[in-house]
XYZ file of N, CA, C and O in Angstrom:
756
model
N 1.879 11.605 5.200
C 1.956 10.733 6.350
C 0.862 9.688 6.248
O -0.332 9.976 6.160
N 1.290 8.604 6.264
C 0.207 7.491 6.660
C 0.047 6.656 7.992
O 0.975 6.051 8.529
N -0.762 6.686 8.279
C -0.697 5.771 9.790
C -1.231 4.300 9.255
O -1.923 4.085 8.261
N -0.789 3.509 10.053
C -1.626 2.006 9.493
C -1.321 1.353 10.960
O -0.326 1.262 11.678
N -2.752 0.925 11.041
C -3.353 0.069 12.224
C -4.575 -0.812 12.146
O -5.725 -0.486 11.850
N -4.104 -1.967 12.465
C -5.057 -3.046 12.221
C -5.940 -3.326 10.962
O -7.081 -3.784 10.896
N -5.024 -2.890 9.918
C -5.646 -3.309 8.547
C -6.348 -1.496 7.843
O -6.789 -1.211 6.730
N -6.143 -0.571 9.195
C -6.474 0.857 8.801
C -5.723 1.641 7.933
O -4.529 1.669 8.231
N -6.094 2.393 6.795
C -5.046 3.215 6.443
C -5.687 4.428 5.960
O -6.466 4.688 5.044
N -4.882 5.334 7.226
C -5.629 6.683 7.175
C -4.746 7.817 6.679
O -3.616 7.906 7.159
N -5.233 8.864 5.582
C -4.112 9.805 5.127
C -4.972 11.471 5.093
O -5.866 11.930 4.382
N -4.535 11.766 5.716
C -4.885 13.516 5.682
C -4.796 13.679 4.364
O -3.892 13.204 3.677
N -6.001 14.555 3.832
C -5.733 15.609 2.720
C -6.135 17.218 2.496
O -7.271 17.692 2.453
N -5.482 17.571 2.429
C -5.636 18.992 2.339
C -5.941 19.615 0.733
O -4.947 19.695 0.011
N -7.191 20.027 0.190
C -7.756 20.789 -0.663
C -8.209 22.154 -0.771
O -9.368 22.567 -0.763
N -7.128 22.796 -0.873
C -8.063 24.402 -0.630
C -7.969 24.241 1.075
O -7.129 23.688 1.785
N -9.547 25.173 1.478
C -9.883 24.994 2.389
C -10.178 23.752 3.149
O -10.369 23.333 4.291
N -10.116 23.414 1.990
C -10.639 21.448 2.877
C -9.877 20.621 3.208
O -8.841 20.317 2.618
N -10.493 19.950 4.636
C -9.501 18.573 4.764
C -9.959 17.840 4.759
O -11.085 17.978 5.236
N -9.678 16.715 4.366
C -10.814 15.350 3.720
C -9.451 14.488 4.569
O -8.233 14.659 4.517
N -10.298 13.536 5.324
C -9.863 12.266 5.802
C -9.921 11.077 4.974
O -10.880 10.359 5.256
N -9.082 10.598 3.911
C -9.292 9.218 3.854
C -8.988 8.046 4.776
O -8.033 7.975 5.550
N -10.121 6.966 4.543
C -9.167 5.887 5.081
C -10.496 4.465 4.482
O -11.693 4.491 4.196
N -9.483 3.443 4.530
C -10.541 1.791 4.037
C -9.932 1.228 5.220
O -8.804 0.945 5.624
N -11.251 1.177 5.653
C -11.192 0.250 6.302
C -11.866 -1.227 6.221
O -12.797 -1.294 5.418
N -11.534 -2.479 6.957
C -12.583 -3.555 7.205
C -11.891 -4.424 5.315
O -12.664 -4.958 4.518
N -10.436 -4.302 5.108
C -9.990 -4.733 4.114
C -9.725 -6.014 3.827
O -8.727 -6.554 4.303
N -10.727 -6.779 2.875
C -10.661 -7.913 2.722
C -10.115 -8.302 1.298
O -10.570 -7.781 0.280
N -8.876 -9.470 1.278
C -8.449 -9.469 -0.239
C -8.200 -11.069 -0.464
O -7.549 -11.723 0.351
N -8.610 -11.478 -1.303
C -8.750 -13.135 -1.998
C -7.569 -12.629 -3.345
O -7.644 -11.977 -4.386
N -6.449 -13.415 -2.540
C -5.215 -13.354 -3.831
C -5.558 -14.708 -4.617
O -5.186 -14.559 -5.780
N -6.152 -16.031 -4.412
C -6.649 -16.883 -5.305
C -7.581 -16.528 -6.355
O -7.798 -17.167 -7.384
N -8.262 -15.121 -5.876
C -9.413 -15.047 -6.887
C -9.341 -13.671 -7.866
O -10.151 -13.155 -8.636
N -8.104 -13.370 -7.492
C -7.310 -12.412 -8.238
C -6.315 -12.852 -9.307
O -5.298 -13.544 -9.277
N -7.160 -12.019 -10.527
C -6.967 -12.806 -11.766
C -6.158 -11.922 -12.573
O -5.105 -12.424 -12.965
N -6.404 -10.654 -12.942
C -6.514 -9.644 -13.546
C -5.899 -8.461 -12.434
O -4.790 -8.050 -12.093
N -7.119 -8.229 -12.148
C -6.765 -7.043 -10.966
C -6.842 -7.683 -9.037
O -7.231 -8.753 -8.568
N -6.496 -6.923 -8.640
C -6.697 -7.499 -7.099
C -8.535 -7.368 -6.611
O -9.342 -6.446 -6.726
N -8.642 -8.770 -6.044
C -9.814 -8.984 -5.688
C -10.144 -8.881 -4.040
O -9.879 -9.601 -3.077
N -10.840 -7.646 -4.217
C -10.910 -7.155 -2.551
C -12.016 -6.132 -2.650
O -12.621 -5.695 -3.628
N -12.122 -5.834 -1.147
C -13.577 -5.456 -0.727
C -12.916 -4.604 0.435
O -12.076 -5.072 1.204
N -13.428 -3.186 0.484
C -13.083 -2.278 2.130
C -14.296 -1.540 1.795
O -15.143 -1.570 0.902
N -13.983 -0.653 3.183
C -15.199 0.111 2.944
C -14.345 1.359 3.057
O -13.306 1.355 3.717
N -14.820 2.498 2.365
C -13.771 4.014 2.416
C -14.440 4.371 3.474
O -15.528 3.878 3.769
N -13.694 5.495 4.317
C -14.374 6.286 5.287
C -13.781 7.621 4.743
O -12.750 7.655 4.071
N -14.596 8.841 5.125
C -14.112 10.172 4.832
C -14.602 10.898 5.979
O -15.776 10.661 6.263
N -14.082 11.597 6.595
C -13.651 12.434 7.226
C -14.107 11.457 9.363
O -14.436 11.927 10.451
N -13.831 10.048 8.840
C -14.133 9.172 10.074
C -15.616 8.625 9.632
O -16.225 7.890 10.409
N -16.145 8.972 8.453
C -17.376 8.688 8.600
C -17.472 7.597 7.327
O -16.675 7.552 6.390
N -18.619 6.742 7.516
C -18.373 5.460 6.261
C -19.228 6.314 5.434
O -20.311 6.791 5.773
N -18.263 6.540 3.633
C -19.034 7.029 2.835
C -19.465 6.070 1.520
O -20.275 6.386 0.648
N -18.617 4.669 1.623
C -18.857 3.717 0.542
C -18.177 2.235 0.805
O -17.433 1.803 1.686
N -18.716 1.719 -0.249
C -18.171 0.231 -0.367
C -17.367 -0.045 -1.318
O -17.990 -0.248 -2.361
N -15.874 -0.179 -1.463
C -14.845 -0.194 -2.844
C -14.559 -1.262 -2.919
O -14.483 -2.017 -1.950
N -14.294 -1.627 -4.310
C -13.875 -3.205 -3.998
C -13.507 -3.629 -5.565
O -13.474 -2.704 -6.377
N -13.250 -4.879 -5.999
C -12.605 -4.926 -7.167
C -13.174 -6.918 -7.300
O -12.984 -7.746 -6.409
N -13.834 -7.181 -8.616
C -13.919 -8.440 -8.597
C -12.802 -9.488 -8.910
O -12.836 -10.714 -8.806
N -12.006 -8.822 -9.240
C -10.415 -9.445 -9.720
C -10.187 -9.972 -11.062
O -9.301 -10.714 -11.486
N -11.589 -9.202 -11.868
C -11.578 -10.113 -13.009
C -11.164 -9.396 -14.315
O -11.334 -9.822 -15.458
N -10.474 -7.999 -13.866
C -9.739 -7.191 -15.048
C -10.674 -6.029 -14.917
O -10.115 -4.971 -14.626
N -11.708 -5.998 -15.036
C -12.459 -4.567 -14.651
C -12.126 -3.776 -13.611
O -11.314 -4.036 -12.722
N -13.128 -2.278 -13.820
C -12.797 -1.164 -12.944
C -13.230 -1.607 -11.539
O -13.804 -2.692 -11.448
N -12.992 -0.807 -10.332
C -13.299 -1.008 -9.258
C -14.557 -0.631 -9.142
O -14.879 0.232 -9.959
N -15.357 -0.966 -8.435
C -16.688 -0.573 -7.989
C -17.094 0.383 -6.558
O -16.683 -0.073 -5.491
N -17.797 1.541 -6.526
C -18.096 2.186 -5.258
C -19.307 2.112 -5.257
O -19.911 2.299 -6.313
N -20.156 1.750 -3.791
C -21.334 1.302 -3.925
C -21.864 2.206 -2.670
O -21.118 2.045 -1.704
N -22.817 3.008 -2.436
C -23.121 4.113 -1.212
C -23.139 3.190 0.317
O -23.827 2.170 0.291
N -22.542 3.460 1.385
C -23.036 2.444 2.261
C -24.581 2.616 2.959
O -25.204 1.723 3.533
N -25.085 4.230 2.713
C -25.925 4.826 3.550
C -26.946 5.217 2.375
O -27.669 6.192 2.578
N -27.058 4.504 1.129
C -28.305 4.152 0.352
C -28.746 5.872 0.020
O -29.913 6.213 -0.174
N -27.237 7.107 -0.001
C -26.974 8.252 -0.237
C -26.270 8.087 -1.869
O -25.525 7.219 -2.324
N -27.003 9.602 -2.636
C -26.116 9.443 -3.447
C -24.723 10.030 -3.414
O -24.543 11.133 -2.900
N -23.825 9.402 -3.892
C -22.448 9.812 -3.017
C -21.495 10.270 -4.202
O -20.298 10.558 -4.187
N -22.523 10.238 -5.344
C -21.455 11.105 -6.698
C -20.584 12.443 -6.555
O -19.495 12.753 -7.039
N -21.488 13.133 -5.690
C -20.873 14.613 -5.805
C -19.651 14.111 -4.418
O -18.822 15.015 -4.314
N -19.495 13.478 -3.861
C -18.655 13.498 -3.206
C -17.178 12.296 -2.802
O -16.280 12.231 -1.963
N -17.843 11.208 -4.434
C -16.723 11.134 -5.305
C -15.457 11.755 -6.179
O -14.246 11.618 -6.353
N -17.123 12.894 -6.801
C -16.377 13.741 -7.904
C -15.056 14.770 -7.075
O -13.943 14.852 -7.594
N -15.357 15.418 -5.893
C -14.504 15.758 -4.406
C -13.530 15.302 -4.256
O -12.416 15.826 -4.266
N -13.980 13.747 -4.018
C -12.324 13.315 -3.874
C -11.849 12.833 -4.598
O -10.857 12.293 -4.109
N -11.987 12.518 -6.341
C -10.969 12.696 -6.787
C -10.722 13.729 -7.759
O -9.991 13.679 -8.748
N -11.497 14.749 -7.301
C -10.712 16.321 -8.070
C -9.404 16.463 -7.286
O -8.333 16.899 -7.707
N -9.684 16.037 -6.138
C -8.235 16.550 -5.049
C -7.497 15.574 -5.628
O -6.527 15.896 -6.315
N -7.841 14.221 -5.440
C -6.827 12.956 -6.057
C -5.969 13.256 -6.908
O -4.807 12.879 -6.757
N -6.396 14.079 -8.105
C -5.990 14.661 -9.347
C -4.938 15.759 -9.001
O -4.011 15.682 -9.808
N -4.760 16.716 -8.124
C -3.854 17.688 -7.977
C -2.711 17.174 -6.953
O -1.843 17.886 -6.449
N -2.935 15.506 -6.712
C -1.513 14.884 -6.056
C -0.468 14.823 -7.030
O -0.786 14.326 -8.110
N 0.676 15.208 -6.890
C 1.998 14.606 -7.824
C 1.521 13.014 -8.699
O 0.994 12.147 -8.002
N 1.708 12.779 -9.957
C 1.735 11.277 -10.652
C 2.195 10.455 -10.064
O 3.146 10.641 -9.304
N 1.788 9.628 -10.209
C 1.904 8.448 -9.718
C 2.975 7.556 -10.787
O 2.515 7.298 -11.899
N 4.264 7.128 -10.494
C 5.528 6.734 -11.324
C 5.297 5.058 -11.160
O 5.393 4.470 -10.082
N 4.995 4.458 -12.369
C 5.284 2.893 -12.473
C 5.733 2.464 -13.855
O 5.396 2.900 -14.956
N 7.074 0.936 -13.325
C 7.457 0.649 -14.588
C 6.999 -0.434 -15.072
O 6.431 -1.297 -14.403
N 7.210 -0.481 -16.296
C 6.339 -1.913 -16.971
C 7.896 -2.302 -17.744
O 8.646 -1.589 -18.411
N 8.018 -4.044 -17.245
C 8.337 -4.608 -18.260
C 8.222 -5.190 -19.576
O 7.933 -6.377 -19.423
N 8.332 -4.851 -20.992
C 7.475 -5.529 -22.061
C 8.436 -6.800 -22.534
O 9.470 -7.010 -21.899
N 8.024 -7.767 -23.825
C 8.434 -8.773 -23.852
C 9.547 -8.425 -24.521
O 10.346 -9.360 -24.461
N 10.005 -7.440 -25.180
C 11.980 -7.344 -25.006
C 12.357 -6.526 -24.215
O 12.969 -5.506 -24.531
N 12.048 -6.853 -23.063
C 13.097 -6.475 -21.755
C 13.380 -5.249 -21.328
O 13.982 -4.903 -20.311
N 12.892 -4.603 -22.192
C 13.077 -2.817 -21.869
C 11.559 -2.643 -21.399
O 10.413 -2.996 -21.678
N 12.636 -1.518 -20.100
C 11.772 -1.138 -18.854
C 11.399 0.255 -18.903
O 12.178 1.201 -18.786
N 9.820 0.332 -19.134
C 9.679 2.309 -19.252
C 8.974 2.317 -18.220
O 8.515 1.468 -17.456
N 8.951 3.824 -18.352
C 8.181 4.096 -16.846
C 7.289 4.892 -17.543
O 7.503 5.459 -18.614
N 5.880 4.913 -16.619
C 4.719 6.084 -17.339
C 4.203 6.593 -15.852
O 4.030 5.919 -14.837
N 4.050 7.741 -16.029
C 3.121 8.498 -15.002
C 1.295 8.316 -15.125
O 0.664 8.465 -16.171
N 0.974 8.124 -14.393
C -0.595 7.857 -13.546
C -1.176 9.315 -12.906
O -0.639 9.990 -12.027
N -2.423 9.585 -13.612
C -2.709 11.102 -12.496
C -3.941 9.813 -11.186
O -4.681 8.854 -11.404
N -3.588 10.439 -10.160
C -4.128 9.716 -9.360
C -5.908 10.041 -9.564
O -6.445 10.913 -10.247
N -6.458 9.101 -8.792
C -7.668 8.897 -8.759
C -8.123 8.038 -7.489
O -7.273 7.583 -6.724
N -9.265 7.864 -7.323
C -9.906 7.307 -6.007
C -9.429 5.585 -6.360
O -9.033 4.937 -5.391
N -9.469 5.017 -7.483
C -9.495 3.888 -7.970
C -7.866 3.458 -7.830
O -7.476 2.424 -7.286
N -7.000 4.493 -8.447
C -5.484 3.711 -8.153
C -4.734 4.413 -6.586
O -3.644 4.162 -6.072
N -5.851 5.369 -6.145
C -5.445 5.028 -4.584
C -6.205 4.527 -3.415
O -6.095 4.775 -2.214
N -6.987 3.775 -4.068
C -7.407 2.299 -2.927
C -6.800 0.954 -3.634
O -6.941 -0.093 -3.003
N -6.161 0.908 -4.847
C -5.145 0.057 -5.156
C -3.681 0.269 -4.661
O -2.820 -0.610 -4.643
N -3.511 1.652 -4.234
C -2.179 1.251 -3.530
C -1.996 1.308 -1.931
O -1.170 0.771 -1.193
N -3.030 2.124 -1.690
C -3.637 1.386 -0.112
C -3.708 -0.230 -0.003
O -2.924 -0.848 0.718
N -4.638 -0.819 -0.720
C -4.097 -2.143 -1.016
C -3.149 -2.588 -1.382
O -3.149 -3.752 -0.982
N -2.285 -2.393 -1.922
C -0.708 -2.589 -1.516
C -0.200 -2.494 -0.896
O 0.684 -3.351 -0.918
N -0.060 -1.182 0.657
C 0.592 -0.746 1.568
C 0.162 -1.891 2.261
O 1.076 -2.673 2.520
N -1.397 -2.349 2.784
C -2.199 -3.609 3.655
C -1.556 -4.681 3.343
O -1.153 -5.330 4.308
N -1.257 -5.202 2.015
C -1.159 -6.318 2.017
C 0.833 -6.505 2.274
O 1.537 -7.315 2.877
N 1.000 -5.729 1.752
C 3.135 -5.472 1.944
C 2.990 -5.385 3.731
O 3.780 -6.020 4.429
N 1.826 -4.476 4.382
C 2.458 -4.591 5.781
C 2.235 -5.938 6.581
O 2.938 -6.258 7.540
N 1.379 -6.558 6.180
C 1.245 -7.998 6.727
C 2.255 -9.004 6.410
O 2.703 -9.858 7.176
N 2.598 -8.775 5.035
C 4.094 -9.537 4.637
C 5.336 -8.827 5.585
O 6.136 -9.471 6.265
N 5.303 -7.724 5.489
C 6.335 -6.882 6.350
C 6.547 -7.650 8.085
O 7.385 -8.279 8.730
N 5.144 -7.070 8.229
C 5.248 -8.212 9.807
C 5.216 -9.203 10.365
O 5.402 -9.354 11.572
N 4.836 -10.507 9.108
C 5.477 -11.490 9.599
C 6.430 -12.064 9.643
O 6.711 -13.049 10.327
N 7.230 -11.316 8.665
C 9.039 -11.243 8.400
C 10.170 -10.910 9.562
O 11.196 -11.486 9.924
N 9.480 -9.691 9.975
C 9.907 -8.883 11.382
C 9.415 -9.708 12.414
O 9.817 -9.492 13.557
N 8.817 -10.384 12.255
C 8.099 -10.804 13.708
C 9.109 -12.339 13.855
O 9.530 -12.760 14.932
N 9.271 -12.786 12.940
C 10.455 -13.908 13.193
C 11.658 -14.082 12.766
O 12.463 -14.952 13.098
N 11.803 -12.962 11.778
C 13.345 -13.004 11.317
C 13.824 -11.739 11.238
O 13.401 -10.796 11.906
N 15.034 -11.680 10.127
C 15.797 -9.896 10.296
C 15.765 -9.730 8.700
O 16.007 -10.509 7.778
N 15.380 -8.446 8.759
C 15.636 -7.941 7.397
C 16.546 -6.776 7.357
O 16.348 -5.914 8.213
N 17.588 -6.583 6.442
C 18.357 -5.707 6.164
C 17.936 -5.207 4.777
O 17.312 -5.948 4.017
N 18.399 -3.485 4.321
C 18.931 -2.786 3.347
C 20.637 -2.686 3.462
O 21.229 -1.814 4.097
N 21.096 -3.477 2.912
C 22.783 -3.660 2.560
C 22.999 -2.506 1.966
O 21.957 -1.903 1.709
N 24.169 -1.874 1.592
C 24.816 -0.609 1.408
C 24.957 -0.522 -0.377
O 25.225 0.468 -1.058
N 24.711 -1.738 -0.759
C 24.158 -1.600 -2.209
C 22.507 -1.576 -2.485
O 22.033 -2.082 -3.502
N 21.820 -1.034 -1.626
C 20.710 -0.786 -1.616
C 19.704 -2.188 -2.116
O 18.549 -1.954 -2.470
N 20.175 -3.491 -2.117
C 19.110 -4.800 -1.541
C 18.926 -5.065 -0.608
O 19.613 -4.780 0.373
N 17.680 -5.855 -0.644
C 16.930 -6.264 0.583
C 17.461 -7.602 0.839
O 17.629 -8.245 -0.197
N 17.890 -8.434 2.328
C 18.462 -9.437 2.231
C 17.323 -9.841 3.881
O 17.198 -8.901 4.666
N 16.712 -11.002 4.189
C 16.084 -11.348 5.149
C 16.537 -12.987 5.800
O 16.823 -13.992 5.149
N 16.477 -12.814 7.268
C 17.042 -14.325 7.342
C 15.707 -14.893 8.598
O 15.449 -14.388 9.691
N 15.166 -15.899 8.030
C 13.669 -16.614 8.232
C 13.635 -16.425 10.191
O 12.607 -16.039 10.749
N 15.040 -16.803 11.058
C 14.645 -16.274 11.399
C 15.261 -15.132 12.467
O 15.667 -14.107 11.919
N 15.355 -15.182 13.646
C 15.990 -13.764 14.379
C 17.131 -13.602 14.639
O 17.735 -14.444 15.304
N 17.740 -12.450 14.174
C 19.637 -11.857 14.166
C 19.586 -10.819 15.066
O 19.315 -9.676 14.697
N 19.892 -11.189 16.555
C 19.923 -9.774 16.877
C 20.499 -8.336 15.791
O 21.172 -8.759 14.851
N 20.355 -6.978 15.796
C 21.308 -6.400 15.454
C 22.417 -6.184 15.292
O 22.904 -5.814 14.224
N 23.065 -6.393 16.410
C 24.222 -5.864 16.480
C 24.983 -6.798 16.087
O 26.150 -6.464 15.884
N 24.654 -8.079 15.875
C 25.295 -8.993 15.092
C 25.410 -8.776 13.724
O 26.528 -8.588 13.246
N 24.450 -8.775 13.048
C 23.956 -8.317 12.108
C 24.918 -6.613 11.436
O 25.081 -6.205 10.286
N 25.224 -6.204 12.387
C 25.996 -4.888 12.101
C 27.699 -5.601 12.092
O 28.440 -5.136 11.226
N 28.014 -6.181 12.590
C 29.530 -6.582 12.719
C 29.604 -7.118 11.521
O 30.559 -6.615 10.928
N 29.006 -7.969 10.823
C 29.027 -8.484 9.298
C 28.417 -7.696 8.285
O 28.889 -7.863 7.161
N 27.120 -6.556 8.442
C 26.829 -5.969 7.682
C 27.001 -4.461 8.264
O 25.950 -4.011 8.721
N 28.101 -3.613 8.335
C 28.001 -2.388 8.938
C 27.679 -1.588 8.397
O 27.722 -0.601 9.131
N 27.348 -1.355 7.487
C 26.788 -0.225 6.371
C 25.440 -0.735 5.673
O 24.969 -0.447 4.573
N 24.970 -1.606 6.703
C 23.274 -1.815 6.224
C 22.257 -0.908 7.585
O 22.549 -0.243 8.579
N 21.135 -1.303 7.001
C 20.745 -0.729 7.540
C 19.085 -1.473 7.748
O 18.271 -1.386 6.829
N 18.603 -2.477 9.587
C 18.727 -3.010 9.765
C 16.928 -2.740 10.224
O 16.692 -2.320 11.356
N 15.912 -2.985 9.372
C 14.678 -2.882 9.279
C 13.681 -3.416 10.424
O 12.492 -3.174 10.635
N 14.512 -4.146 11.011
C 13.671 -4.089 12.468
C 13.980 -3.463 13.270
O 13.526 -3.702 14.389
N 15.012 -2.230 13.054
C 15.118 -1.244 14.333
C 14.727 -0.108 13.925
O 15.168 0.872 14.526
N 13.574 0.147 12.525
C 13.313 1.445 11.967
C 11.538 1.210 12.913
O 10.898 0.278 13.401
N 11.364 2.962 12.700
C 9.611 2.675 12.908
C 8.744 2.079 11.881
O 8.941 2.438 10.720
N 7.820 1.228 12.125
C 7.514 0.450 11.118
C 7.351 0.861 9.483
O 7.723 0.248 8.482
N 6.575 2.272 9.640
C 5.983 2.840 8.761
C 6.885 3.027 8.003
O 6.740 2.418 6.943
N 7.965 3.742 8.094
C 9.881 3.647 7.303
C 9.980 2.242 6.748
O 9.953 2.051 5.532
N 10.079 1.379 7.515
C 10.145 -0.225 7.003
C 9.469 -0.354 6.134
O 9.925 -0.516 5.002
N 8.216 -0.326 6.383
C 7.629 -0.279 4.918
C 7.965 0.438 3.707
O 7.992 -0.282 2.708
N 8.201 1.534 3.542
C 8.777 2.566 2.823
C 8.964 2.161 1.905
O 8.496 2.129 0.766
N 10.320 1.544 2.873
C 11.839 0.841 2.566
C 11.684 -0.256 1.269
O 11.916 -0.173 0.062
N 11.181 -1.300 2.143
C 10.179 -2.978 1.881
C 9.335 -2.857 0.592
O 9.127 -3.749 -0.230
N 8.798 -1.323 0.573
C 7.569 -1.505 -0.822
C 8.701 -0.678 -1.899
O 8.709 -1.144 -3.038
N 9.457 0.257 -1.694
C 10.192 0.299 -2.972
C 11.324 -0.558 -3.177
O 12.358 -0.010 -3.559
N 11.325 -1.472 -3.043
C 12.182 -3.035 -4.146
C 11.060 -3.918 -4.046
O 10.560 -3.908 -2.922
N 10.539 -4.637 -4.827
C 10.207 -5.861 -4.757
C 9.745 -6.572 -4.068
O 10.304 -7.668 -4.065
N 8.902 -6.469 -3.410
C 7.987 -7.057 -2.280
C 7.620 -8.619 -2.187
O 7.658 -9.222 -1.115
N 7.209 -9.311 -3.583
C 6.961 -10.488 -3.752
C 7.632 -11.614 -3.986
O 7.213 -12.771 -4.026
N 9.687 -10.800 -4.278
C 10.621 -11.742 -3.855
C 10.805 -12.456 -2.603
O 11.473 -13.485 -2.501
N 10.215 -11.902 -1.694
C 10.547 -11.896 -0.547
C 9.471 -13.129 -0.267
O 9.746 -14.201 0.272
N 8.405 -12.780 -0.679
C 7.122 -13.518 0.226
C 6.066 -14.143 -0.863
O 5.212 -13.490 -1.463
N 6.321 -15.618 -0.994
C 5.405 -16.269 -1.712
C 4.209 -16.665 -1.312
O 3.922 -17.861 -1.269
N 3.018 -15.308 -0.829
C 2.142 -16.312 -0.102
C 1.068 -16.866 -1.106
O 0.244 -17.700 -0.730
C-alpha cells in the first residue's frame, strides 16, 4: 500500500519483527538538469522521523545519503536495505539498438526505491493535472487514451463501454493504471 499526499510517499514495511516506516519527503526534482539519472533532492523519513538527505546530481552517478542529524546513519542504512533486498525484483525492460526488448530483474535497494518513489511523485503530478482538466480512459484493448479537456463519464461510456474511465477510480489505482503504460506519451513537460 502506498499513500501519497502532497508530494509524501509513505510505505509500511514489515521485517521480521520490525516495522520500518518509509517515506521522502520535501521532493524536489530539476528535469532540465537531469542528464543521466534524475536530478532531485528529498529527505527520507523512517519510522516519521527524518533519518537523511537522498538525492541524485543527475549526472549518471550513484545517489547520495547524507545524515540530517550529523548521526552516523550506516547501520541503519545497512537495515533498510537488508529488508529492501527480501522485496520481490524489481522487473524492467530495456530497448537495445535492434529493437529487441528484454527484461532483467533488479534486487531492490534504498537507491532504486527512492528512484521509483520518484517516479510515483513525478507520474502523480502528471496524473493530476490530466484529471484535473480532462478524461482519461483504459480502452478494452488495454491503452491509455486522454482528451485535454473534460468528458463527463457517462458519455464517455456510451462510446467507450468497455473502458474503463480513470477519473472515477481512487487516485492511487489511477496511478497504478497511468504508471504501467507509458507515462511520458502522455505528458511532455
Amino acid at each position: 500500500m502506498i499513500i501519497i499526499r502532497d508530494g509524501t510517499f509513505s510505505v509500511p514495511f514489515y521485517y521480521g519483527d520490525l516495522t520500518m516506516k518509509l517515506e521522502l519527503k520535501n521532493i524536489q526534482y530539476s528535469k532540465f538538469a537531469s542528464q543521466e539519472t534524475a536530478c532531485y533532492e528529498a529527505k527520507l523519513y523512517v519510522d516519521g522521523k527524518p533519518l537523511a538527505l537522498v538525492g541524485n546530481q543527475g549526472h549518471g552517478g550513484c545517489d547520495y545519503q547524507y545524515s540530517l542529524n550529523d548521526q552516523n546513519i550506516d547501520d541503519k542504512l545497512r537495515d533498510i536495505n537488508k529488508y529492501l533486498s527480501t522485496l520481490p525484483k524489481m522487473k524492467s525492460k530495456f530497448h537495445y539498438g535492434d529493437g529487441e526488448m528484454t527484461t532483467h530483474e533488479f534486487t531492490v535497494d534504498l537507491e532504486l526505491w527512492c528512484g521509483e518513489e520518484l517516479n510515483k511523485w513525478i507520474n502523480s503530478k502528471k496524473l493530476k493535472r490530466i484529471l484535473k482538466k480532462g478524461s482519461m480512459i483504459l480502452d478494452s484493448d488495454g491503452d491509455l487514451f486522454y482528451w485535454k479537456h473534460f468528458i463527463p463519464s457517462d458519455t464517455i461510456r456510451k462510446h467507450h463501454p468497455k473502458s474503463i474511465v480513470l477519473n472515477d477510480l481512487p487516485f492511487e489505482k489511477a496511478l497504478d493504471v497511468f504508471m504501467s503504460k507509458d507515462p511520458d506519451v502522455f505528458c511532455n513537460e
